[in-house]
PDB file of C-alpha atoms in Angstrom:
ATOM      1  CA  MET A   1     109.953  92.011  82.287  1.00  0.00           C
ATOM      2  CA  GLN A   2     107.590  89.130  81.588  1.00  0.00           C
ATOM      3  CA  LEU A   3     104.238  88.760  83.313  1.00  0.00           C
ATOM      4  CA  ALA A   4     105.410  85.619  85.127  1.00  0.00           C
ATOM      5  CA  ASP A   5     108.381  87.526  86.589  1.00  0.00           C
ATOM      6  CA  PHE A   6     106.157  90.452  87.551  1.00  0.00           C
ATOM      7  CA  VAL A   7     103.717  88.145  89.350  1.00  0.00           C
ATOM      8  CA  ASP A   8     106.489  86.199  91.103  1.00  0.00           C
ATOM      9  CA  ARG A   9     108.143  89.375  92.364  1.00  0.00           C
ATOM     10  CA  LEU A  10     104.904  90.729  93.812  1.00  0.00           C
ATOM     11  CA  ASN A  11     103.925  87.364  95.314  1.00  0.00           C
ATOM     12  CA  ASP A  12     107.286  87.117  97.041  1.00  0.00           C
ATOM     13  CA  ARG A  13     107.158  90.669  98.424  1.00  0.00           C
ATOM     14  CA  LEU A  14     103.577  90.373  99.655  1.00  0.00           C
ATOM     15  CA  ASP A  15     103.764  86.854 101.147  1.00  0.00           C
ATOM     16  CA  HIS A  16     100.411  85.740  99.768  1.00  0.00           C
ATOM     17  CA  ASP A  17     100.921  82.172 100.978  1.00  0.00           C
ATOM     18  CA  ALA A  18     100.619  83.276 104.613  1.00  0.00           C
ATOM     19  CA  TYR A  19      97.097  84.591 103.965  1.00  0.00           C
ATOM     20  CA  ALA A  20      95.868  81.871 101.633  1.00  0.00           C
ATOM     21  CA  THR A  21      93.609  80.114 104.135  1.00  0.00           C
ATOM     22  CA  VAL A  22      92.022  83.238 105.663  1.00  0.00           C
ATOM     23  CA  ASP A  23      91.497  85.643 102.764  1.00  0.00           C
ATOM     24  CA  ALA A  24      88.274  85.347 100.756  1.00  0.00           C
ATOM     25  CA  SER A  25      90.061  87.077  97.884  1.00  0.00           C
ATOM     26  CA  SER A  26      91.881  84.956  95.305  1.00  0.00           C
ATOM     27  CA  ASN A  27      95.173  86.825  95.530  1.00  0.00           C
ATOM     28  CA  GLY A  28      97.733  86.891  92.775  1.00  0.00           C
ATOM     29  CA  LEU A  29      97.008  86.694  89.059  1.00  0.00           C
ATOM     30  CA  GLN A  30      93.210  86.483  88.594  1.00  0.00           C
ATOM     31  CA  VAL A  31      93.055  87.103  84.848  1.00  0.00           C
ATOM     32  CA  GLY A  32      96.101  86.222  82.787  1.00  0.00           C
ATOM     33  CA  ALA A  33      95.595  87.878  79.449  1.00  0.00           C
ATOM     34  CA  GLY A  34      98.032  86.668  76.789  1.00  0.00           C
ATOM     35  CA  GLY A  35      99.766  84.072  78.977  1.00  0.00           C
ATOM     36  CA  THR A  36     102.491  84.492  81.554  1.00  0.00           C
ATOM     37  CA  GLU A  37     105.258  84.915  78.959  1.00  0.00           C
ATOM     38  CA  ARG A  38     103.903  88.221  77.688  1.00  0.00           C
ATOM     39  CA  PRO A  39     106.060  91.309  78.318  1.00  0.00           C
ATOM     40  CA  ILE A  40     104.996  93.884  80.908  1.00  0.00           C
ATOM     41  CA  ASP A  41     105.972  97.393  79.864  1.00  0.00           C
ATOM     42  CA  ARG A  42     103.093  99.416  81.294  1.00  0.00           C
ATOM     43  CA  ALA A  43     101.047  98.799  84.443  1.00  0.00           C
ATOM     44  CA  ALA A  44      98.014 100.510  85.957  1.00  0.00           C
ATOM     45  CA  PHE A  45      97.139 100.484  89.652  1.00  0.00           C
ATOM     46  CA  ALA A  46      93.766 101.000  91.342  1.00  0.00           C
ATOM     47  CA  VAL A  47      91.966 100.208  94.574  1.00  0.00           C
ATOM     48  CA  ASP A  48      89.045  98.463  92.873  1.00  0.00           C
ATOM     49  CA  GLY A  49      89.098  95.975  90.020  1.00  0.00           C
ATOM     50  CA  VAL A  50      85.912  96.753  88.106  1.00  0.00           C
ATOM     51  CA  GLU A  51      84.984  97.145  84.461  1.00  0.00           C
ATOM     52  CA  ALA A  52      85.638 100.905  84.584  1.00  0.00           C
ATOM     53  CA  THR A  53      89.186 100.574  85.910  1.00  0.00           C
ATOM     54  CA  VAL A  54      89.983  97.812  83.420  1.00  0.00           C
ATOM     55  CA  ARG A  55      88.914 100.083  80.568  1.00  0.00           C
ATOM     56  CA  GLU A  56      90.903 102.993  82.034  1.00  0.00           C
ATOM     57  CA  ALA A  57      93.923 100.709  82.223  1.00  0.00           C
ATOM     58  CA  ALA A  58      93.360  99.785  78.586  1.00  0.00           C
ATOM     59  CA  ALA A  59      93.217 103.472  77.641  1.00  0.00           C
ATOM     60  CA  PHE A  60      96.670 103.800  79.248  1.00  0.00           C
ATOM     61  CA  ASP A  61      97.720 100.814  77.108  1.00  0.00           C
ATOM     62  CA  ALA A  62      98.543  98.876  80.279  1.00  0.00           C
ATOM     63  CA  ASP A  63      99.575  95.247  80.073  1.00  0.00           C
ATOM     64  CA  VAL A  64      98.394  94.583  83.643  1.00  0.00           C
ATOM     65  CA  LEU A  65      96.067  96.168  86.188  1.00  0.00           C
ATOM     66  CA  VAL A  66      97.056  95.738  89.841  1.00  0.00           C
ATOM     67  CA  VAL A  67      94.260  96.180  92.400  1.00  0.00           C
ATOM     68  CA  HIS A  68      93.388  95.692  96.056  1.00  0.00           C
ATOM     69  CA  HIS A  69      89.836  94.468  95.436  1.00  0.00           C
ATOM     70  CA  GLY A  70      89.640  91.956  92.607  1.00  0.00           C
ATOM     71  CA  PHE A  71      86.936  90.002  90.791  1.00  0.00           C
ATOM     72  CA  VAL A  72      86.980  86.707  92.699  1.00  0.00           C
ATOM     73  CA  TRP A  73      85.829  86.364  96.309  1.00  0.00           C
ATOM     74  CA  GLY A  74      85.361  82.907  97.794  1.00  0.00           C
ATOM     75  CA  GLY A  75      85.423  81.215  94.405  1.00  0.00           C
ATOM     76  CA  LEU A  76      83.684  81.965  91.129  1.00  0.00           C
ATOM     77  CA  ASP A  77      80.760  79.677  90.325  1.00  0.00           C
ATOM     78  CA  ARG A  78      79.889  81.175  86.955  1.00  0.00           C
ATOM     79  CA  VAL A  79      80.912  84.021  84.668  1.00  0.00           C
ATOM     80  CA  THR A  80      77.699  85.898  83.941  1.00  0.00           C
ATOM     81  CA  GLY A  81      76.351  89.407  84.433  1.00  0.00           C
ATOM     82  CA  ILE A  82      78.790  91.765  86.137  1.00  0.00           C
ATOM     83  CA  GLU A  83      81.469  89.059  86.400  1.00  0.00           C
ATOM     84  CA  TYR A  84      81.236  88.436  82.649  1.00  0.00           C
ATOM     85  CA  ASP A  85      81.532  92.155  81.869  1.00  0.00           C
ATOM     86  CA  ARG A  86      84.616  92.506  84.050  1.00  0.00           C
ATOM     87  CA  VAL A  87      86.409  89.445  82.703  1.00  0.00           C
ATOM     88  CA  ALA A  88      85.392  90.325  79.146  1.00  0.00           C
ATOM     89  CA  ALA A  89      86.882  93.811  79.551  1.00  0.00           C
ATOM     90  CA  CYS A  90      90.219  92.216  80.472  1.00  0.00           C
ATOM     91  CA  ILE A  91      90.147  89.792  77.560  1.00  0.00           C
ATOM     92  CA  GLU A  92      88.910  92.280  74.969  1.00  0.00           C
ATOM     93  CA  ASN A  93      91.602  94.789  75.932  1.00  0.00           C
ATOM     94  CA  ASP A  94      94.374  92.254  76.619  1.00  0.00           C
ATOM     95  CA  VAL A  95      94.819  93.460  80.219  1.00  0.00           C
ATOM     96  CA  ALA A  96      95.915  91.030  82.925  1.00  0.00           C
ATOM     97  CA  LEU A  97      94.565  91.453  86.455  1.00  0.00           C
ATOM     98  CA  TYR A  98      96.691  91.044  89.590  1.00  0.00           C
ATOM     99  CA  VAL A  99      95.137  91.240  93.065  1.00  0.00           C
ATOM    100  CA  SER A 100      96.446  91.621  96.612  1.00  0.00           C
ATOM    101  CA  HIS A 101      93.871  92.011  99.378  1.00  0.00           C
ATOM    102  CA  LEU A 102      94.682  91.200 103.033  1.00  0.00           C
ATOM    103  CA  PRO A 103      98.426  90.796 102.358  1.00  0.00           C
ATOM    104  CA  LEU A 104      98.442  94.398 101.148  1.00  0.00           C
ATOM    105  CA  ASP A 105      96.555  95.564 104.230  1.00  0.00           C
ATOM    106  CA  GLY A 106      99.014  94.181 106.732  1.00  0.00           C
ATOM    107  CA  HIS A 107     102.397  94.312 104.985  1.00  0.00           C
ATOM    108  CA  GLU A 108     104.916  95.931 107.329  1.00  0.00           C
ATOM    109  CA  THR A 109     106.302  98.382 104.762  1.00  0.00           C
ATOM    110  CA  LEU A 110     104.121  98.335 101.630  1.00  0.00           C
ATOM    111  CA  GLY A 111     100.781  97.862 103.360  1.00  0.00           C
ATOM    112  CA  ASN A 112      97.815 100.180 103.675  1.00  0.00           C
ATOM    113  CA  ALA A 113      98.114 100.389 107.461  1.00  0.00           C
ATOM    114  CA  ALA A 114     101.874 100.977 107.451  1.00  0.00           C
ATOM    115  CA  ARG A 115     101.649 103.746 104.856  1.00  0.00           C
ATOM    116  CA  LEU A 116      98.675 105.338 106.635  1.00  0.00           C
ATOM    117  CA  ALA A 117     100.752 105.433 109.823  1.00  0.00           C
ATOM    118  CA  SER A 118     103.452 107.300 107.893  1.00  0.00           C
ATOM    119  CA  PHE A 119     100.804 109.688 106.503  1.00  0.00           C
ATOM    120  CA  LEU A 120      99.903 110.511 110.105  1.00  0.00           C
ATOM    121  CA  ASP A 121     103.613 111.085 110.899  1.00  0.00           C
ATOM    122  CA  ALA A 122     103.553 108.160 113.322  1.00  0.00           C
ATOM    123  CA  GLU A 123     106.184 105.525 114.027  1.00  0.00           C
ATOM    124  CA  ARG A 124     105.096 101.929 113.491  1.00  0.00           C
ATOM    125  CA  ARG A 125     105.295  99.905 116.700  1.00  0.00           C
ATOM    126  CA  GLY A 126     104.361  96.472 115.394  1.00  0.00           C
ATOM    127  CA  SER A 127     101.612  94.429 113.830  1.00  0.00           C
ATOM    128  CA  PHE A 128      97.968  94.592 114.901  1.00  0.00           C
ATOM    129  CA  GLY A 129      94.630  93.119 113.914  1.00  0.00           C
ATOM    130  CA  ASP A 130      94.572  89.358 114.305  1.00  0.00           C
ATOM    131  CA  HIS A 131      92.625  87.632 111.532  1.00  0.00           C
ATOM    132  CA  GLY A 132      92.773  83.869 111.659  1.00  0.00           C
ATOM    133  CA  GLY A 133      96.366  83.817 112.849  1.00  0.00           C
ATOM    134  CA  VAL A 134      97.716  86.556 110.555  1.00  0.00           C
ATOM    135  CA  THR A 135      97.666  90.316 111.099  1.00  0.00           C
ATOM    136  CA  ILE A 136      96.111  92.903 108.816  1.00  0.00           C
ATOM    137  CA  GLY A 137      96.999  96.169 110.542  1.00  0.00           C
ATOM    138  CA  GLN A 138      99.620  98.121 112.433  1.00  0.00           C
ATOM    139  CA  ARG A 139     100.121  99.689 115.820  1.00  0.00           C
ATOM    140  CA  ALA A 140     101.672 103.168 115.741  1.00  0.00           C
ATOM    141  CA  ARG A 141     102.833 105.958 118.027  1.00  0.00           C
ATOM    142  CA  LEU A 142     102.864 109.700 117.424  1.00  0.00           C
ATOM    143  CA  PRO A 143     106.014 111.679 118.286  1.00  0.00           C
ATOM    144  CA  SER A 144     103.881 113.825 120.598  1.00  0.00           C
ATOM    145  CA  PRO A 145     100.260 113.631 121.741  1.00  0.00           C
ATOM    146  CA  ARG A 146      97.558 115.160 119.542  1.00  0.00           C
ATOM    147  CA  SER A 147      93.906 115.903 120.022  1.00  0.00           C
ATOM    148  CA  ALA A 148      91.224 113.983 118.180  1.00  0.00           C
ATOM    149  CA  GLU A 149      90.456 117.163 116.248  1.00  0.00           C
ATOM    150  CA  GLU A 150      94.047 117.403 114.982  1.00  0.00           C
ATOM    151  CA  ILE A 151      94.082 113.783 113.814  1.00  0.00           C
ATOM    152  CA  GLU A 152      90.673 114.161 112.185  1.00  0.00           C
ATOM    153  CA  ALA A 153      91.912 117.259 110.326  1.00  0.00           C
ATOM    154  CA  ARG A 154      94.885 115.321 108.971  1.00  0.00           C
ATOM    155  CA  LEU A 155      92.700 112.395 107.877  1.00  0.00           C
ATOM    156  CA  SER A 156      90.384 114.862 106.144  1.00  0.00           C
ATOM    157  CA  LYS A 157      93.183 115.532 103.660  1.00  0.00           C
ATOM    158  CA  LEU A 158      92.755 112.018 102.230  1.00  0.00           C
ATOM    159  CA  ASP A 159      90.894 111.597  98.946  1.00  0.00           C
ATOM    160  CA  THR A 160      87.532 110.836 100.535  1.00  0.00           C
ATOM    161  CA  GLY A 161      85.326 111.696  97.551  1.00  0.00           C
ATOM    162  CA  ASP A 162      83.650 114.491  99.582  1.00  0.00           C
ATOM    163  CA  ARG A 163      82.963 112.106 102.470  1.00  0.00           C
ATOM    164  CA  SER A 164      83.693 113.639 105.862  1.00  0.00           C
ATOM    165  CA  VAL A 165      85.726 111.770 108.448  1.00  0.00           C
ATOM    166  CA  ARG A 166      83.488 110.248 111.143  1.00  0.00           C
ATOM    167  CA  THR A 167      84.890 110.255 114.666  1.00  0.00           C
ATOM    168  CA  LEU A 168      83.620 108.432 117.734  1.00  0.00           C
ATOM    169  CA  ASP A 169      85.388 110.574 120.332  1.00  0.00           C
ATOM    170  CA  PHE A 170      85.224 108.409 123.434  1.00  0.00           C
ATOM    171  CA  GLY A 171      88.944 108.156 124.182  1.00  0.00           C
ATOM    172  CA  PRO A 172      91.377 110.329 126.154  1.00  0.00           C
ATOM    173  CA  ASP A 173      91.771 114.036 125.413  1.00  0.00           C
ATOM    174  CA  SER A 174      95.284 113.445 124.060  1.00  0.00           C
ATOM    175  CA  ILE A 175      96.028 110.617 121.627  1.00  0.00           C
ATOM    176  CA  GLU A 176      99.527 109.213 121.373  1.00  0.00           C
ATOM    177  CA  GLU A 177      99.312 105.535 120.497  1.00  0.00           C
ATOM    178  CA  PHE A 178      96.769 104.057 118.097  1.00  0.00           C
ATOM    179  CA  ALA A 179      95.959 101.006 116.018  1.00  0.00           C
ATOM    180  CA  ILE A 180      95.140 100.926 112.309  1.00  0.00           C
ATOM    181  CA  VAL A 181      93.013  98.490 110.351  1.00  0.00           C
ATOM    182  CA  THR A 182      92.114  99.990 106.995  1.00  0.00           C
ATOM    183  CA  GLY A 183      88.867  99.432 105.108  1.00  0.00           C
ATOM    184  CA  SER A 184      86.196  97.917 107.340  1.00  0.00           C
ATOM    185  CA  GLY A 185      88.025  97.595 110.644  1.00  0.00           C
ATOM    186  CA  THR A 186      85.663  98.277 113.541  1.00  0.00           C
ATOM    187  CA  ASP A 187      85.566  94.550 114.345  1.00  0.00           C
ATOM    188  CA  TRP A 188      88.956  95.183 115.993  1.00  0.00           C
ATOM    189  CA  ILE A 189      87.736  97.772 118.537  1.00  0.00           C
ATOM    190  CA  ARG A 190      87.967  95.273 121.390  1.00  0.00           C
ATOM    191  CA  GLU A 191      91.458  94.172 120.394  1.00  0.00           C
ATOM    192  CA  ALA A 192      92.503  97.834 120.289  1.00  0.00           C
ATOM    193  CA  ALA A 193      91.057  98.392 123.756  1.00  0.00           C
ATOM    194  CA  ASP A 194      92.832  95.294 125.079  1.00  0.00           C
ATOM    195  CA  ALA A 195      96.083  96.569 123.555  1.00  0.00           C
ATOM    196  CA  GLY A 196      95.781  99.758 125.598  1.00  0.00           C
ATOM    197  CA  VAL A 197      95.940 102.186 122.683  1.00  0.00           C
ATOM    198  CA  ASP A 198      94.089 105.507 122.681  1.00  0.00           C
ATOM    199  CA  ALA A 199      92.391 105.177 119.305  1.00  0.00           C
ATOM    200  CA  LEU A 200      91.629 103.026 116.285  1.00  0.00           C
ATOM    201  CA  VAL A 201      91.943 104.410 112.770  1.00  0.00           C
ATOM    202  CA  THR A 202      89.902 102.648 110.103  1.00  0.00           C
ATOM    203  CA  GLY A 203      87.795 103.283 107.025  1.00  0.00           C
ATOM    204  CA  GLU A 204      84.168 102.504 107.743  1.00  0.00           C
ATOM    205  CA  GLY A 205      82.132 101.204 110.643  1.00  0.00           C
ATOM    206  CA  LYS A 206      79.151  99.189 111.734  1.00  0.00           C
ATOM    207  CA  GLN A 207      76.251 100.040 114.037  1.00  0.00           C
ATOM    208  CA  GLN A 208      77.728  98.285 117.061  1.00  0.00           C
ATOM    209  CA  ALA A 209      80.970 100.260 116.763  1.00  0.00           C
ATOM    210  CA  TYR A 210      79.414 103.231 118.566  1.00  0.00           C
ATOM    211  CA  HIS A 211      78.566 101.269 121.689  1.00  0.00           C
ATOM    212  CA  GLU A 212      81.763  99.223 121.718  1.00  0.00           C
ATOM    213  CA  ALA A 213      83.930 102.340 121.393  1.00  0.00           C
ATOM    214  CA  ARG A 214      81.981 104.200 124.086  1.00  0.00           C
ATOM    215  CA  GLU A 215      82.129 101.319 126.534  1.00  0.00           C
ATOM    216  CA  ALA A 216      85.836 100.745 125.829  1.00  0.00           C
ATOM    217  CA  GLY A 217      86.734 104.428 126.209  1.00  0.00           C
ATOM    218  CA  LEU A 218      88.331 104.409 122.763  1.00  0.00           C
ATOM    219  CA  THR A 219      88.316 107.024 120.007  1.00  0.00           C
ATOM    220  CA  VAL A 220      87.578 105.600 116.563  1.00  0.00           C
ATOM    221  CA  PHE A 221      88.304 107.482 113.336  1.00  0.00           C
ATOM    222  CA  MET A 222      86.492 106.337 110.192  1.00  0.00           C
ATOM    223  CA  ALA A 223      88.134 108.076 107.240  1.00  0.00           C
ATOM    224  CA  GLY A 224      86.563 106.082 104.398  1.00  0.00           C
ATOM    225  CA  HIS A 225      87.100 102.577 103.082  1.00  0.00           C
ATOM    226  CA  TYR A 226      88.464 103.771  99.741  1.00  0.00           C
ATOM    227  CA  ALA A 227      90.535 106.609 101.211  1.00  0.00           C
ATOM    228  CA  THR A 228      92.371 104.393 103.692  1.00  0.00           C
ATOM    229  CA  GLU A 229      93.161 101.749 101.068  1.00  0.00           C
ATOM    230  CA  THR A 230      94.852 103.810  98.377  1.00  0.00           C
ATOM    231  CA  PHE A 231      98.224 103.554 100.117  1.00  0.00           C
ATOM    232  CA  GLY A 232      99.109  99.954  99.321  1.00  0.00           C
ATOM    233  CA  VAL A 233      98.468 100.068  95.600  1.00  0.00           C
ATOM    234  CA  ARG A 234     100.319 103.388  95.395  1.00  0.00           C
ATOM    235  CA  ALA A 235     103.275 101.703  97.113  1.00  0.00           C
ATOM    236  CA  LEU A 236     103.179  98.879  94.548  1.00  0.00           C
ATOM    237  CA  CYS A 237     102.998 101.485  91.791  1.00  0.00           C
ATOM    238  CA  ASP A 238     106.217 103.062  93.114  1.00  0.00           C
ATOM    239  CA  LEU A 239     107.809  99.617  93.303  1.00  0.00           C
ATOM    240  CA  ALA A 240     106.970  98.892  89.652  1.00  0.00           C
ATOM    241  CA  ASP A 241     108.501 102.257  88.727  1.00  0.00           C
ATOM    242  CA  GLU A 242     111.745 101.081  90.314  1.00  0.00           C
ATOM    243  CA  TRP A 243     111.560  97.966  88.128  1.00  0.00           C
ATOM    244  CA  GLY A 244     111.518 100.153  85.005  1.00  0.00           C
ATOM    245  CA  ILE A 245     107.818  99.735  84.218  1.00  0.00           C
ATOM    246  CA  GLU A 246     105.781 102.754  83.103  1.00  0.00           C
ATOM    247  CA  THR A 247     102.931 103.184  85.570  1.00  0.00           C
ATOM    248  CA  THR A 248      99.791 105.124  86.386  1.00  0.00           C
ATOM    249  CA  PHE A 249      97.453 105.254  89.386  1.00  0.00           C
ATOM    250  CA  LEU A 250      93.749 105.280  88.539  1.00  0.00           C
ATOM    251  CA  ASP A 251      91.963 107.283  91.224  1.00  0.00           C
ATOM    252  CA  ARG A 252      88.227 106.517  91.462  1.00  0.00           C
ATOM    253  CA  PRO A 253      87.089 107.516  94.974  1.00  0.00           C
ATOM    254  CA  THR A 254      83.766 106.028  95.998  1.00  0.00           C
ATOM    255  CA  GLY A 255      82.920 108.344  98.875  1.00  0.00           C
ATOM    256  CA  LEU A 256      82.481 105.259 101.070  1.00  0.00           C
TER     257      LEU A 256
END
C-alpha cells in the first residue's frame, strides 16, 4: 500500500472533513516523509506524537507513525526548538506522521469513547459531547446497575502510569447510564446532567468540575487523559493489521 492510499483510507473512515472547522489539530498527514507515493509496509501507533515516539517508530523501521496528538495545533508559525526537533526526527528517520484528534475521540466504532464504553461492558446509546456542532463522545448504558466503586475498580485496570482514578461521587448510589468524553472532558458536566445520565467518564478535570458535579448530582470519573485515549489509536492499529501492514503500538503512559 502506498502512503497516499493509507492516508485516504484513514481520512475516509474518520470523516476528518466534518471536524475541520472546530478542531485545533491539523488532522491527516502532518509530515509526509518521502512523498505520498512511498510504500507503507510497517506502521507504528501512539497516543502522542513527540520526538521520543518518532524515534521509537524509527527503531521499529516504521514508514509512518499514527498518533492522536500531533505536532501542529492552530497552525505552525515557525519550526524551531521542540517543533524543529520533532519534525527533524521524522525527516532524519524517514517516518511520516499521520494525526487524528477529535475525529478519533467521537467516532462511533473506532473512537476513544466508543471503545472505552466497550471496555466498561456498556452498550453505546448514541453520540454525546457537542463541540461546535459535532460530537466528540458517546452515551452508554450498562447491562445492570453498578456502584461507583465497581466502575472505578474497572477503570483502574487502564494503563494509568501509576495514576489513581479520581472520582467525584455526587451521583446516585447505582449507576446505569453514563456519558463519555475522553481526555479533558469535564467541560461537558452540564450537558451530561441535562441528558439525565448518572455519571460522566473522562480523563482529567478542572477546578470547577468539583462544584459543577456536586451541584448537578453527577458522579464524575477521571481515569487519566492518556489512559482514556489509547483506545482509538489501538483500533486504528488493528485496522492497519487487517490491511496487511505490520504494526506496533508504542505505549508511553504519562501518568496524567
